[in-house]
Amino acid sequence: MFETWYYEVVSIDGDYANLKRTDIDSDELKLVARALLPYEIKEGSKLKYEMMQYEMI
């Protein structure tokens, strides 16, 4: 069984993006390579992470 997590793109810095979990109460940011994220992301984009893939929601 795979878990589903939700994120918001907080900032984009070159080839990386800082993501913040929105489905739990956490101030931690996760640094993720842009190559793993949908091409069209921008600051404020909402993402779903499921089955080891990120997708826009």
XYZ file of N, CA and C in Angstrom:
171
model
N 0.844 -1.195 0.000
C 0.000 0.000 0.000
C 0.881 1.248 0.000
N 0.550 2.161 -0.884
C 1.310 3.397 -0.992
C 0.607 4.520 -0.252
N 1.398 5.372 0.364
C 0.836 6.544 1.023
C 0.736 7.681 0.022
N -0.152 8.613 0.303
C -0.299 9.813 -0.512
C 0.001 11.013 0.358
N 0.902 11.869 -0.115
C 1.273 13.071 0.607
C 1.007 14.272 -0.277
N 0.697 15.409 0.346
C 0.403 16.641 -0.391
C 1.413 17.719 -0.010
N 1.824 18.474 -1.020
C 2.851 19.499 -0.837
C 2.455 20.786 -1.532
N 3.083 21.868 -1.090
C 3.010 23.148 -1.792
C 4.442 23.558 -2.107
N 4.645 24.096 -3.312
C 5.965 24.586 -3.691
C 6.165 25.935 -3.006
N 7.129 26.001 -2.086
C 7.392 27.222 -1.329
C 8.344 28.135 -2.092
N 9.380 27.544 -2.684
C 10.341 28.338 -3.454
C 11.048 27.448 -4.458
N 11.579 28.084 -5.488
C 12.347 27.390 -6.518
C 13.716 28.048 -6.569
N 14.756 27.221 -6.485
C 16.124 27.719 -6.481
C 16.929 26.913 -7.492
N 17.020 27.427 -8.703
C 17.760 26.727 -9.752
C 17.141 25.388 -10.085
N 17.910 24.322 -9.892
C 17.460 22.979 -10.245
C 16.698 22.284 -9.121
N 16.395 23.021 -8.056
C 15.731 22.437 -6.893
C 14.513 23.260 -6.486
N 13.586 22.594 -5.801
C 12.413 23.271 -5.259
C 12.251 22.869 -3.800
N 11.815 23.806 -2.983
C 11.508 23.541 -1.576
C 10.011 23.278 -1.459
N 9.679 22.114 -0.932
C 8.280 21.719 -0.772
C 7.926 21.648 0.697
N 6.677 22.052 0.993
C 6.155 22.006 2.362
C 4.939 21.095 2.374
N 4.920 20.139 3.310
C 3.758 19.253 3.443
C 2.538 20.070 3.832
N 1.413 19.776 3.211
C 0.178 20.487 3.540
C -0.861 19.559 4.172
N -0.603 18.261 4.157
C -1.568 17.315 4.723
C -1.302 17.048 6.202
N -0.179 17.552 6.731
C 0.122 17.453 8.156
C 0.626 18.813 8.619
N 0.645 19.026 9.903
C 1.142 20.277 10.457
C 2.655 20.175 10.611
N 3.396 20.764 9.655
C 4.853 20.685 9.674
C 5.434 21.933 9.025
N 6.489 22.458 9.617
C 7.182 23.597 9.035
C 8.442 23.165 8.290
N 8.726 21.863 8.277
C 9.907 21.359 7.581
C 9.734 21.491 6.081
N 10.838 21.836 5.411
C 10.835 21.900 3.958
C 11.609 20.718 3.403
N 11.169 20.222 2.265
C 11.828 19.107 1.601
C 12.433 19.633 0.307
N 13.739 19.469 0.138
C 14.432 19.911 -1.066
C 14.362 18.794 -2.101
N 13.773 19.097 -3.268
C 13.547 18.087 -4.297
C 14.099 18.605 -5.624
N 14.787 17.739 -6.356
C 15.304 18.109 -7.675
C 14.141 18.398 -8.613
N 14.268 19.486 -9.386
C 13.195 19.864 -10.322
C 12.929 18.769 -11.344
N 13.959 17.974 -11.660
C 13.787 16.902 -12.643
C 12.747 15.875 -12.190
N 12.485 15.794 -10.890
C 11.504 14.842 -10.358
C 10.097 15.425 -10.280
N 9.973 16.722 -10.568
C 8.696 17.426 -10.424
C 8.108 17.763 -11.783
N 6.786 17.997 -11.842
C 6.181 18.405 -13.114
C 6.844 19.682 -13.641
N 7.039 19.747 -14.946
C 7.738 20.862 -15.578
C 7.102 22.215 -15.259
N 5.777 22.260 -15.181
C 5.038 23.533 -15.079
C 4.928 24.097 -13.665
N 5.614 23.512 -12.689
C 5.477 24.026 -11.321
C 5.964 25.467 -11.202
N 5.382 26.172 -10.245
C 5.824 27.517 -9.876
C 5.565 27.662 -8.386
N 6.054 28.736 -7.789
C 5.808 28.941 -6.365
C 4.307 28.987 -6.109
N 3.858 28.256 -5.112
C 2.442 28.184 -4.799
C 1.729 26.991 -5.420
N 2.397 26.282 -6.339
C 1.776 25.102 -6.950
C 1.493 24.042 -5.898
N 0.394 23.339 -6.075
C 0.013 22.244 -5.176
C 0.355 20.925 -5.864
N 0.981 20.030 -5.102
C 1.405 18.749 -5.649
C 0.888 17.596 -4.811
N 0.699 16.465 -5.481
C 0.370 15.213 -4.801
C 1.514 14.258 -5.076
N 2.009 13.594 -4.025
C 3.067 12.599 -4.159
C 2.470 11.241 -3.853
N 2.513 10.361 -4.857
C 1.918 9.039 -4.711
C 2.649 8.079 -5.635
N 2.907 6.875 -5.162
C 3.599 5.854 -5.954
C 4.919 6.399 -6.531
N 5.654 7.130 -5.707
C 6.968 7.675 -6.038
C 6.943 8.676 -7.192
N 5.797 9.356 -7.401
C 5.688 10.374 -8.440
C 4.952 11.595 -7.901
N 5.380 12.768 -8.382
C 4.705 14.022 -8.052
C 3.799 14.401 -9.215
N 2.601 14.900 -8.896
C 1.716 15.422 -9.947
C 1.006 16.664 -9.451
N 0.698 17.565 -10.378
C -0.018 18.796 -10.054
C -1.452 18.461 -9.687
N -1.991 19.229 -8.729
C -3.424 19.074 -8.395
C -4.077 20.437 -8.447
